[in-house]
Tab-separated table of C-alpha atoms and ligand atoms in Angstrom:
chain	number	residue	atom	x	y	z
A	1	MET	CA	72.432	-37.483	-59.068
A	2	ASN	CA	69.075	-35.751	-59.019
A	3	LYS	CA	68.267	-35.174	-55.346
A	4	GLU	CA	64.684	-36.308	-55.873
A	5	TYR	CA	65.916	-39.867	-56.309
A	6	GLN	CA	67.730	-40.045	-52.978
A	7	HIS	CA	64.812	-41.594	-51.109
A	8	TYR	CA	64.586	-44.428	-53.655
A	9	LEU	CA	68.144	-45.558	-53.076
A	10	SER	CA	69.356	-48.390	-50.872
A	11	GLU	CA	71.224	-47.035	-47.838
A	12	THR	CA	74.043	-49.538	-48.443
A	13	VAL	CA	74.578	-48.347	-51.999
A	14	LYS	CA	74.457	-44.687	-50.948
A	15	ASP	CA	77.271	-45.358	-48.488
A	16	LEU	CA	79.571	-47.002	-51.074
A	17	LYS	CA	82.519	-44.846	-52.119
A	18	PRO	CA	83.249	-44.703	-55.862
A	19	SER	CA	86.414	-46.560	-56.884
A	20	GLY	CA	89.558	-44.463	-56.393
A	21	ILE	CA	90.943	-46.017	-59.568
A	22	ARG	CA	88.067	-44.896	-61.764
A	23	LYS	CA	88.128	-41.322	-60.502
A	24	PHE	CA	91.776	-41.005	-61.391
A	25	PHE	CA	91.467	-42.552	-64.817
A	26	ASP	CA	88.641	-40.272	-65.797
A	27	LEU	CA	91.158	-37.441	-65.345
A	28	ALA	CA	93.933	-39.303	-67.229
A	29	ALA	CA	91.562	-39.921	-70.160
A	30	THR	CA	91.276	-36.162	-70.745
A	31	ILE	CA	95.050	-35.754	-71.291
A	32	LYS	CA	96.815	-36.637	-74.571
A	33	GLY	CA	100.062	-38.648	-74.692
A	34	VAL	CA	99.657	-40.299	-71.299
A	35	ILE	CA	101.653	-43.467	-70.562
A	36	SER	CA	99.437	-45.540	-68.353
A	37	LEU	CA	100.896	-47.693	-65.609
A	38	GLY	CA	97.438	-47.772	-64.186
A	39	VAL	CA	95.586	-50.569	-65.853
A	40	GLY	CA	95.285	-53.896	-64.090
A	41	GLU	CA	95.249	-56.054	-67.177
A	42	PRO	CA	97.691	-57.845	-69.473
A	43	ASP	CA	99.007	-55.976	-72.521
A	44	PHE	CA	98.891	-59.270	-74.442
A	45	VAL	CA	95.989	-60.214	-76.686
A	46	THR	CA	94.290	-63.542	-75.838
A	47	PRO	CA	96.185	-66.406	-77.562
A	48	TRP	CA	94.903	-66.997	-81.095
A	49	SER	CA	93.716	-70.573	-80.671
A	50	VAL	CA	91.443	-69.442	-77.808
A	51	ARG	CA	89.912	-66.702	-79.931
A	52	GLU	CA	89.538	-69.138	-82.815
A	53	ALA	CA	87.683	-71.649	-80.634
A	54	ALA	CA	85.156	-68.980	-79.638
A	55	ILE	CA	84.734	-67.841	-83.240
A	56	LEU	CA	84.176	-71.435	-84.336
A	57	SER	CA	81.665	-71.930	-81.563
A	58	LEU	CA	79.653	-68.976	-82.856
A	59	GLU	CA	79.950	-70.161	-86.457
A	60	GLU	CA	78.647	-73.554	-85.437
A	61	GLY	CA	75.674	-71.937	-83.760
A	62	TYR	CA	76.385	-72.484	-80.056
A	63	THR	CA	74.197	-69.584	-79.034
A	64	SER	CA	71.981	-71.225	-76.406
A	65	TYR	CA	72.199	-71.246	-72.605
A	66	THR	CA	74.468	-73.823	-71.052
A	67	ALA	CA	73.924	-75.675	-67.763
A	68	ASN	CA	73.885	-73.164	-64.874
A	69	PRO	CA	77.368	-73.948	-63.558
A	70	GLY	CA	78.808	-73.992	-67.097
A	71	LEU	CA	79.507	-76.620	-69.755
A	72	LEU	CA	80.405	-79.903	-68.103
A	73	GLU	CA	83.312	-80.183	-70.555
A	74	LEU	CA	84.700	-76.884	-69.250
A	75	ARG	CA	84.176	-77.846	-65.605
A	76	GLU	CA	86.053	-81.079	-66.312
A	77	GLU	CA	88.950	-79.079	-67.756
A	78	ILE	CA	88.914	-76.733	-64.741
A	79	SER	CA	88.891	-79.720	-62.398
A	80	TYR	CA	91.849	-81.236	-64.247
A	81	TYR	CA	93.679	-77.886	-64.245
A	82	LEU	CA	93.223	-77.415	-60.483
A	83	LYS	CA	94.410	-80.950	-59.781
A	84	ASN	CA	97.298	-80.832	-62.200
A	85	ARG	CA	98.615	-77.358	-61.342
A	86	PHE	CA	97.745	-76.970	-57.660
A	87	ASP	CA	97.001	-80.468	-56.397
A	88	VAL	CA	93.450	-79.672	-55.295
A	89	HIS	CA	90.591	-82.008	-56.188
A	90	TYR	CA	87.117	-80.778	-57.095
A	91	ASN	CA	84.323	-82.813	-58.612
A	92	PRO	CA	83.311	-81.160	-61.920
A	93	ALA	CA	79.717	-82.338	-61.448
A	94	ASP	CA	78.907	-80.381	-58.315
A	95	GLN	CA	81.869	-78.398	-56.937
A	96	ILE	CA	82.727	-75.939	-59.708
A	97	ILE	CA	80.790	-72.939	-61.042
A	98	VAL	CA	81.879	-70.954	-64.118
A	99	THR	CA	81.185	-67.282	-63.392
A	100	ILE	CA	81.313	-63.871	-65.049
A	101	GLY	CA	84.897	-63.165	-64.064
A	102	ALA	CA	86.467	-63.774	-60.685
A	103	SER	CA	84.565	-60.622	-59.703
A	104	GLN	CA	81.245	-62.405	-59.766
A	105	ALA	CA	82.678	-65.432	-57.998
A	106	ILE	CA	83.750	-63.211	-55.077
A	107	ASP	CA	80.318	-61.595	-54.973
A	108	LEU	CA	78.676	-65.020	-54.987
A	109	ALA	CA	80.917	-66.220	-52.161
A	110	PHE	CA	80.024	-63.317	-49.881
A	111	ARG	CA	76.319	-63.487	-50.664
A	112	THR	CA	76.338	-67.166	-49.828
A	113	ILE	CA	78.044	-66.984	-46.447
A	114	LEU	CA	77.211	-63.596	-44.912
A	115	ASN	CA	74.444	-62.569	-42.563
A	116	LYS	CA	73.867	-58.976	-41.511
A	117	GLY	CA	76.689	-57.781	-39.287
A	118	ASP	CA	79.129	-60.624	-39.983
A	119	GLU	CA	82.689	-59.344	-40.158
A	120	VAL	CA	85.017	-60.191	-43.024
A	121	LEU	CA	88.732	-59.513	-42.702
A	122	ILE	CA	90.172	-57.795	-45.741
A	123	VAL	CA	93.944	-57.805	-45.980
A	124	GLU	CA	95.005	-54.283	-46.909
A	125	PRO	CA	96.185	-52.727	-49.166
A	126	ALA	CA	93.429	-54.547	-51.051
A	127	PHE	CA	91.769	-54.844	-54.434
A	128	VAL	CA	89.062	-52.184	-54.600
A	129	SER	CA	86.019	-54.415	-54.900
A	130	TYR	CA	86.335	-56.578	-51.760
A	131	ALA	CA	85.011	-54.180	-49.113
A	132	PRO	CA	82.073	-52.956	-51.250
A	133	LEU	CA	81.093	-56.540	-52.087
A	134	VAL	CA	81.132	-57.485	-48.395
A	135	ALA	CA	78.963	-54.442	-47.617
A	136	LEU	CA	76.525	-55.250	-50.438
A	137	ALA	CA	76.111	-58.737	-48.982
A	138	GLY	CA	75.223	-57.224	-45.586
A	139	GLY	CA	78.581	-57.856	-43.922
A	140	ASN	CA	81.103	-55.513	-42.325
A	141	PRO	CA	84.530	-55.345	-43.940
A	142	VAL	CA	87.344	-55.062	-41.398
A	143	ALA	CA	90.753	-53.963	-42.654
A	144	VAL	CA	93.900	-55.825	-41.588
A	145	SER	CA	96.893	-53.682	-42.504
A	146	THR	CA	100.114	-55.192	-43.787
A	147	HIS	CA	103.516	-53.499	-43.950
A	148	PRO	CA	106.399	-53.171	-46.395
A	149	ASP	CA	108.998	-54.395	-43.843
A	150	ASN	CA	108.089	-57.985	-44.724
A	151	GLY	CA	106.927	-57.329	-48.293
A	152	PHE	CA	103.279	-56.678	-47.282
A	153	LYS	CA	102.763	-60.296	-46.213
A	154	LEU	CA	99.972	-60.943	-43.743
A	155	THR	CA	101.343	-62.353	-40.481
A	156	PRO	CA	99.429	-64.627	-38.065
A	157	GLN	CA	99.719	-61.904	-35.380
A	158	GLN	CA	98.176	-59.229	-37.625
A	159	LEU	CA	95.355	-61.644	-38.411
A	160	GLU	CA	94.722	-62.705	-34.824
A	161	GLU	CA	94.566	-59.106	-33.563
A	162	LYS	CA	91.554	-58.314	-35.755
A	163	ILE	CA	89.447	-61.377	-34.998
A	164	THR	CA	86.324	-60.797	-32.903
A	165	ASP	CA	83.354	-63.031	-32.108
A	166	LYS	CA	81.664	-61.553	-35.205
A	167	THR	CA	84.439	-62.536	-37.620
A	168	LYS	CA	83.144	-65.092	-40.074
A	169	ALA	CA	85.559	-65.026	-42.972
A	170	ILE	CA	88.805	-63.709	-44.360
A	171	LEU	CA	89.593	-62.770	-47.897
A	172	LEU	CA	93.094	-63.822	-48.896
A	173	CYS	CA	94.569	-62.613	-52.165
A	174	SER	CA	97.942	-64.012	-53.159
A	175	PRO	CA	99.660	-62.751	-55.244
A	176	ASN	CA	98.134	-59.519	-54.115
A	177	ASN	CA	96.730	-56.594	-56.025
A	178	PRO	CA	98.094	-53.886	-55.460
A	179	THR	CA	101.280	-54.927	-53.594
A	180	GLY	CA	102.240	-58.039	-55.589
A	181	SER	CA	103.084	-59.793	-52.315
A	182	TYR	CA	103.029	-63.566	-52.459
A	183	LEU	CA	102.234	-65.924	-49.570
A	184	ASN	CA	104.210	-69.136	-49.935
A	185	LYS	CA	103.330	-72.520	-48.470
A	186	GLU	CA	105.015	-71.804	-45.147
A	187	ASP	CA	103.213	-68.425	-44.796
A	188	LEU	CA	99.885	-70.119	-45.552
A	189	ASN	CA	100.576	-72.931	-43.063
A	190	GLN	CA	101.083	-70.349	-40.317
A	191	LEU	CA	97.901	-68.452	-41.211
A	192	ALA	CA	95.949	-71.713	-41.402
A	193	LYS	CA	96.564	-72.362	-37.685
A	194	VAL	CA	94.838	-69.093	-36.745
A	195	ILE	CA	92.064	-69.670	-39.274
A	196	GLU	CA	91.357	-73.122	-37.866
A	197	LYS	CA	91.523	-71.933	-34.259
A	198	HIS	CA	88.849	-69.289	-34.934
A	199	ASP	CA	86.785	-71.422	-37.314
A	200	LEU	CA	86.878	-68.952	-40.218
A	201	ILE	CA	85.894	-69.437	-43.850
A	202	VAL	CA	88.493	-68.345	-46.403
A	203	VAL	CA	87.635	-66.720	-49.696
A	204	SER	CA	90.897	-67.274	-51.548
A	205	ASP	CA	91.307	-65.029	-54.571
A	206	GLU	CA	93.843	-66.902	-56.710
A	207	ILE	CA	93.349	-64.907	-59.904
A	208	TYR	CA	97.107	-64.223	-60.179
A	209	ALA	CA	98.105	-67.853	-59.508
A	210	GLU	CA	99.749	-68.184	-62.926
A	211	LEU	CA	101.881	-65.112	-62.291
A	212	THR	CA	104.434	-65.914	-59.593
A	213	TYR	CA	108.075	-65.249	-60.410
A	214	ASP	CA	110.319	-66.746	-57.758
A	215	GLU	CA	108.374	-69.594	-56.150
A	216	GLU	CA	105.872	-72.255	-57.192
A	217	TYR	CA	102.263	-71.339	-56.496
A	218	THR	CA	100.485	-72.859	-53.512
A	219	SER	CA	96.698	-72.819	-53.465
A	220	PHE	CA	95.199	-72.174	-50.048
A	221	ALA	CA	92.819	-75.113	-50.527
A	222	SER	CA	95.850	-77.446	-50.680
A	223	ILE	CA	96.996	-76.497	-47.164
A	224	LYS	CA	96.361	-79.266	-44.638
A	225	GLY	CA	92.889	-78.958	-43.097
A	226	MET	CA	91.868	-75.946	-45.221
A	227	TYR	CA	90.032	-77.583	-48.138
A	228	ASP	CA	86.728	-77.745	-46.247
A	229	ARG	CA	86.829	-74.084	-45.267
A	230	THR	CA	88.047	-72.579	-48.571
A	231	ILE	CA	86.141	-71.007	-51.436
A	232	LEU	CA	88.721	-70.981	-54.206
A	233	ILE	CA	88.352	-68.156	-56.731
A	234	ASN	CA	90.227	-68.115	-60.023
A	235	GLY	CA	89.657	-67.247	-63.665
A	236	PHE	CA	91.046	-66.591	-67.103
A	237	SER	CA	91.521	-62.806	-67.022
A	238	LYS	CA	95.100	-62.415	-65.885
A	239	GLY	CA	97.124	-65.569	-66.608
A	240	PHE	CA	95.486	-66.239	-69.987
A	241	ALA	CA	95.127	-62.554	-70.986
A	242	MET	CA	91.335	-62.790	-71.211
A	243	THR	CA	90.044	-59.835	-69.160
A	244	GLY	CA	87.368	-58.814	-71.674
A	245	TRP	CA	85.958	-62.335	-71.871
A	246	ARG	CA	84.626	-61.977	-68.340
A	247	LEU	CA	85.165	-65.617	-67.429
A	248	GLY	CA	86.108	-66.870	-63.997
A	249	PHE	CA	85.254	-69.780	-61.756
A	250	LEU	CA	84.970	-70.884	-58.187
A	251	ALA	CA	85.508	-74.247	-56.549
A	252	ALA	CA	84.268	-75.100	-53.071
A	253	PRO	CA	82.881	-77.847	-50.844
A	254	LYS	CA	79.637	-79.218	-52.277
A	255	ALA	CA	77.603	-77.968	-49.311
A	256	LEU	CA	78.486	-74.410	-50.403
A	257	THR	CA	78.262	-74.735	-54.197
A	258	GLU	CA	74.788	-76.251	-53.789
A	259	VAL	CA	73.645	-72.982	-52.221
A	260	MET	CA	75.655	-70.736	-54.509
A	261	ILE	CA	74.093	-72.214	-57.591
A	262	LYS	CA	70.669	-71.049	-56.368
A	263	ILE	CA	71.828	-67.418	-56.395
A	264	PHE	CA	73.667	-67.883	-59.680
A	265	GLN	CA	70.727	-69.405	-61.532
A	266	TYR	CA	68.457	-66.503	-60.595
A	267	THR	CA	70.953	-63.696	-61.239
A	268	THR	CA	72.972	-64.932	-64.198
A	269	MET	CA	71.729	-68.253	-65.588
A	270	CYS	CA	75.130	-69.111	-67.079
A	271	ALA	CA	78.321	-67.680	-68.575
A	272	PRO	CA	78.231	-67.060	-72.367
A	273	HIS	CA	78.217	-70.342	-74.263
A	274	MET	CA	80.657	-69.508	-77.090
A	275	LEU	CA	83.191	-68.003	-74.669
A	276	GLN	CA	83.150	-71.165	-72.601
A	277	HIS	CA	84.390	-73.002	-75.704
A	278	GLY	CA	87.291	-70.538	-75.824
A	279	ALA	CA	88.056	-71.253	-72.163
A	280	ILE	CA	88.176	-75.010	-72.831
A	281	GLU	CA	90.802	-74.359	-75.501
A	282	ALA	CA	92.733	-72.061	-73.133
A	283	LEU	CA	93.038	-74.798	-70.527
A	284	ARG	CA	93.743	-77.597	-73.015
A	285	ASN	CA	96.445	-76.087	-75.176
A	286	ASN	CA	97.823	-72.816	-73.891
A	287	TYR	CA	100.210	-73.355	-70.972
A	288	GLU	CA	103.170	-72.504	-73.202
A	289	GLN	CA	101.654	-69.129	-74.056
A	290	VAL	CA	101.007	-68.446	-70.376
A	291	GLU	CA	104.636	-69.250	-69.647
A	292	VAL	CA	105.860	-66.865	-72.357
A	293	MET	CA	103.776	-64.067	-70.837
A	294	ARG	CA	104.936	-64.915	-67.314
A	295	ARG	CA	108.598	-64.689	-68.299
A	296	SER	CA	108.021	-61.384	-69.996
A	297	TYR	CA	106.337	-59.935	-66.874
A	298	ARG	CA	109.210	-61.210	-64.763
A	299	ARG	CA	111.788	-59.351	-66.881
A	300	ARG	CA	109.725	-56.187	-66.648
A	301	ARG	CA	109.239	-56.574	-62.892
A	302	ASN	CA	112.994	-56.763	-62.352
A	303	PHE	CA	113.593	-53.683	-64.496
A	304	VAL	CA	110.859	-51.596	-62.829
A	305	VAL	CA	111.812	-52.509	-59.250
A	306	GLN	CA	115.462	-51.674	-59.870
A	307	SER	CA	114.657	-48.402	-61.633
A	308	LEU	CA	112.289	-47.199	-58.896
A	309	ASN	CA	114.831	-47.970	-56.179
A	310	ASN	CA	117.501	-46.105	-58.182
A	311	ILE	CA	115.171	-43.112	-58.418
A	312	GLY	CA	114.839	-43.175	-54.635
A	313	LEU	CA	111.274	-44.517	-54.466
A	314	GLU	CA	111.767	-47.472	-52.155
A	315	CYS	CA	110.171	-50.573	-53.633
A	316	HIS	CA	110.109	-54.182	-52.424
A	317	THR	CA	110.357	-56.943	-55.017
A	318	PRO	CA	106.880	-58.413	-55.423
A	319	GLY	CA	106.624	-62.184	-55.810
A	320	GLY	CA	103.748	-62.099	-58.270
A	321	ALA	CA	100.928	-60.361	-60.209
A	322	PHE	CA	102.026	-57.405	-62.380
A	323	TYR	CA	102.156	-54.511	-59.948
A	324	VAL	CA	104.820	-52.757	-57.928
A	325	PHE	CA	103.933	-50.672	-54.904
A	326	PRO	CA	106.746	-48.187	-54.215
A	327	SER	CA	106.781	-45.775	-51.299
A	328	ILE	CA	106.525	-42.100	-52.198
A	329	LYS	CA	106.847	-40.972	-48.572
A	330	SER	CA	110.290	-39.439	-49.229
A	331	THR	CA	108.660	-36.841	-51.515
A	332	GLY	CA	106.471	-35.460	-48.719
A	333	LEU	CA	103.401	-35.682	-50.991
A	334	THR	CA	100.272	-37.692	-50.337
A	335	SER	CA	99.704	-40.526	-52.785
A	336	GLU	CA	96.890	-38.579	-54.496
A	337	GLN	CA	99.055	-35.473	-54.802
A	338	PHE	CA	101.920	-37.522	-56.203
A	339	ALA	CA	99.724	-39.289	-58.768
A	340	GLU	CA	97.966	-36.105	-59.834
A	341	GLN	CA	101.121	-33.995	-60.117
A	342	LEU	CA	102.973	-36.774	-61.973
A	343	LEU	CA	100.107	-37.027	-64.417
A	344	LEU	CA	99.926	-33.291	-65.054
A	345	ALA	CA	103.689	-32.687	-65.157
A	346	GLU	CA	104.929	-35.810	-66.954
A	347	LYS	CA	101.852	-37.539	-68.338
A	348	VAL	CA	102.383	-40.808	-66.503
A	349	ALA	CA	99.321	-42.371	-64.913
A	350	VAL	CA	99.743	-44.415	-61.742
A	351	VAL	CA	97.162	-45.227	-59.058
A	352	PRO	CA	97.362	-43.537	-55.629
A	353	GLY	CA	97.875	-46.180	-52.936
A	354	SER	CA	95.025	-44.669	-50.930
A	355	ALA	CA	92.614	-46.149	-53.508
A	356	PHE	CA	93.396	-49.556	-51.914
A	357	GLY	CA	92.537	-48.590	-48.348
A	358	GLU	CA	94.017	-46.360	-45.674
A	359	SER	CA	97.143	-48.464	-45.338
A	360	GLY	CA	97.942	-47.751	-49.004
A	361	GLU	CA	98.597	-44.093	-48.201
A	362	GLY	CA	102.219	-43.180	-48.904
A	363	TYR	CA	102.469	-45.571	-51.869
A	364	ILE	CA	101.515	-45.706	-55.527
A	365	ARG	CA	100.576	-48.698	-57.635
A	366	CYS	CA	102.331	-49.049	-60.986
A	367	SER	CA	101.337	-51.831	-63.326
A	368	TYR	CA	104.162	-53.203	-65.473
A	369	ALA	CA	101.794	-54.957	-67.870
A	370	THR	CA	102.879	-52.613	-70.611
A	371	SER	CA	105.692	-52.748	-73.196
A	372	MET	CA	109.334	-52.442	-72.143
A	373	GLU	CA	109.707	-49.300	-74.317
A	374	GLN	CA	106.765	-47.646	-72.580
A	375	LEU	CA	108.118	-48.682	-69.183
A	376	GLN	CA	111.548	-47.234	-69.977
A	377	GLU	CA	110.026	-43.942	-71.056
A	378	ALA	CA	107.655	-43.842	-68.053
A	379	LEU	CA	110.531	-44.399	-65.642
A	380	LYS	CA	112.576	-41.611	-67.266
A	381	ARG	CA	109.625	-39.311	-66.718
A	382	ILE	CA	109.161	-40.425	-63.096
A	383	GLN	CA	112.871	-39.810	-62.481
A	384	ARG	CA	112.554	-36.280	-63.937
A	385	PHE	CA	109.473	-35.634	-61.802
A	386	VAL	CA	111.101	-36.812	-58.571
A	387	ASP	CA	114.322	-34.890	-59.335
A	388	GLY	CA	112.193	-31.793	-59.971
A	389	LEU	CA	110.492	-32.228	-56.601
A	390	LYS	CA	113.881	-32.499	-54.868
A	391	THR	CA	115.160	-29.354	-56.614
A	392	SER	CA	112.111	-27.321	-55.658
A	393	GLN	CA	112.290	-28.641	-52.074
A	394	ASN	CA	115.977	-27.628	-51.864
A	395	THR	CA	115.247	-24.165	-53.284
A	396	SER	CA	112.429	-23.515	-50.837
A	397	GLU	CA	114.539	-24.817	-47.930
A	398	LYS	CA	117.344	-22.379	-48.935
A	399	LEU	CA	114.901	-19.478	-49.237
A	400	TYR	CA	113.392	-20.407	-45.894
A	401	SER	CA	116.780	-20.550	-44.137
A	402	LYS	CA	117.762	-17.097	-45.568
A	403	ASN	CA	114.663	-15.477	-44.084
B	1	PLP	C1	92.825	-59.354	-57.075
B	1	PLP	C2	91.797	-59.358	-58.141
B	1	PLP	N1	90.736	-60.165	-58.016
B	1	PLP	C3	89.774	-60.189	-58.945
B	1	PLP	C4	89.845	-59.391	-60.072
B	1	PLP	C5	88.747	-59.454	-61.074
B	1	PLP	O1	89.042	-60.398	-62.060
B	1	PLP	P1	88.026	-60.745	-63.222
B	1	PLP	O2	88.465	-59.978	-64.426
B	1	PLP	O3	88.189	-62.211	-63.432
B	1	PLP	O4	86.669	-60.378	-62.764
B	1	PLP	C6	90.932	-58.531	-60.243
B	1	PLP	C7	91.004	-57.632	-61.393
B	1	PLP	O5	91.759	-56.683	-61.445
B	1	PLP	C8	91.940	-58.518	-59.255
B	1	PLP	O6	93.019	-57.738	-59.363
């Protein structure tokens, strides 16, 4: 950046760190033949009938704005979906907003509730955008570290320890990116007690709700007493394989959506009209396709977890999403060193755990949303890399002991 511009910039933006994921992938993009376990998106193409509905919408000339919160028909489908799948009830008329991805819904949530200096608890390791979005809304992100001993699940004790009189909200993400950890109903019930006691608002990122592998999904808004303090975030990107469509939604108590819509109408106006027609089709007729994708991810998860543990990279079995988060501590490398050396030596791209906050150090994130053949090859390469590290460690230890 030209130094002359520095004085024009907002102090908050100057302080933001660039995403650790981006930095790494800029390097990977310069190398040929890389197998990427880095991307956080499905390897499936959006189901055909969804694409067809959007094409038809364009052909029929639906090129105008829609109502600010989205087509009522789509909000009705979302309302039905939330009730049917997760047993949470939202009025399509005034409690649901269709956004530009879950990303924008999270941004909208923070901008709506935060005043300068309010603290927001971010459960770490965490998706890269949460802390910057809190900061951009004037708040202070406060990390709450989780640990692999219990599969990176947030415990009520960990939560309680970080609460101060400035804490206003907590961001919960289950299943989690990057750890894949899943909070079941009992876990959520326990957390809810602390949340109620300290009168917190919960921004519940449920973008991976369709991708749980061992247990039924529980929405935080369905937990007793939590509906009134939850901003539910979800979208089409992950479960329906629609990342590039940039369509998400939020559902919340009317007193909050009424305020949110003011921000949304000035910044965005509405989500793209023709894509909203695609989303209606996704919700009406595509659960079977979602289920096919979910089963495929599950098979791949089992294969990847087993292979990594066999290689000696300790890895818990994640309950959802499409990431594994193995420990690389046994190699003696930092997560950045591991990711960089693996990329250069074996052309496999993974994300250093440190990109997801300090507590991610010592781990790497591997996405298994790629074909089984690619996964098999990637794991062979990781095995070779780790074996190579062990051999060179043994050689240097022998040399060292001779001297
Ligand atoms: C946990 C989490 N939340 C939100 C998002 C953003 O989703 P969207 O594509 O709907 O903006 C992602 C994308 O990777 C994510 O992993």
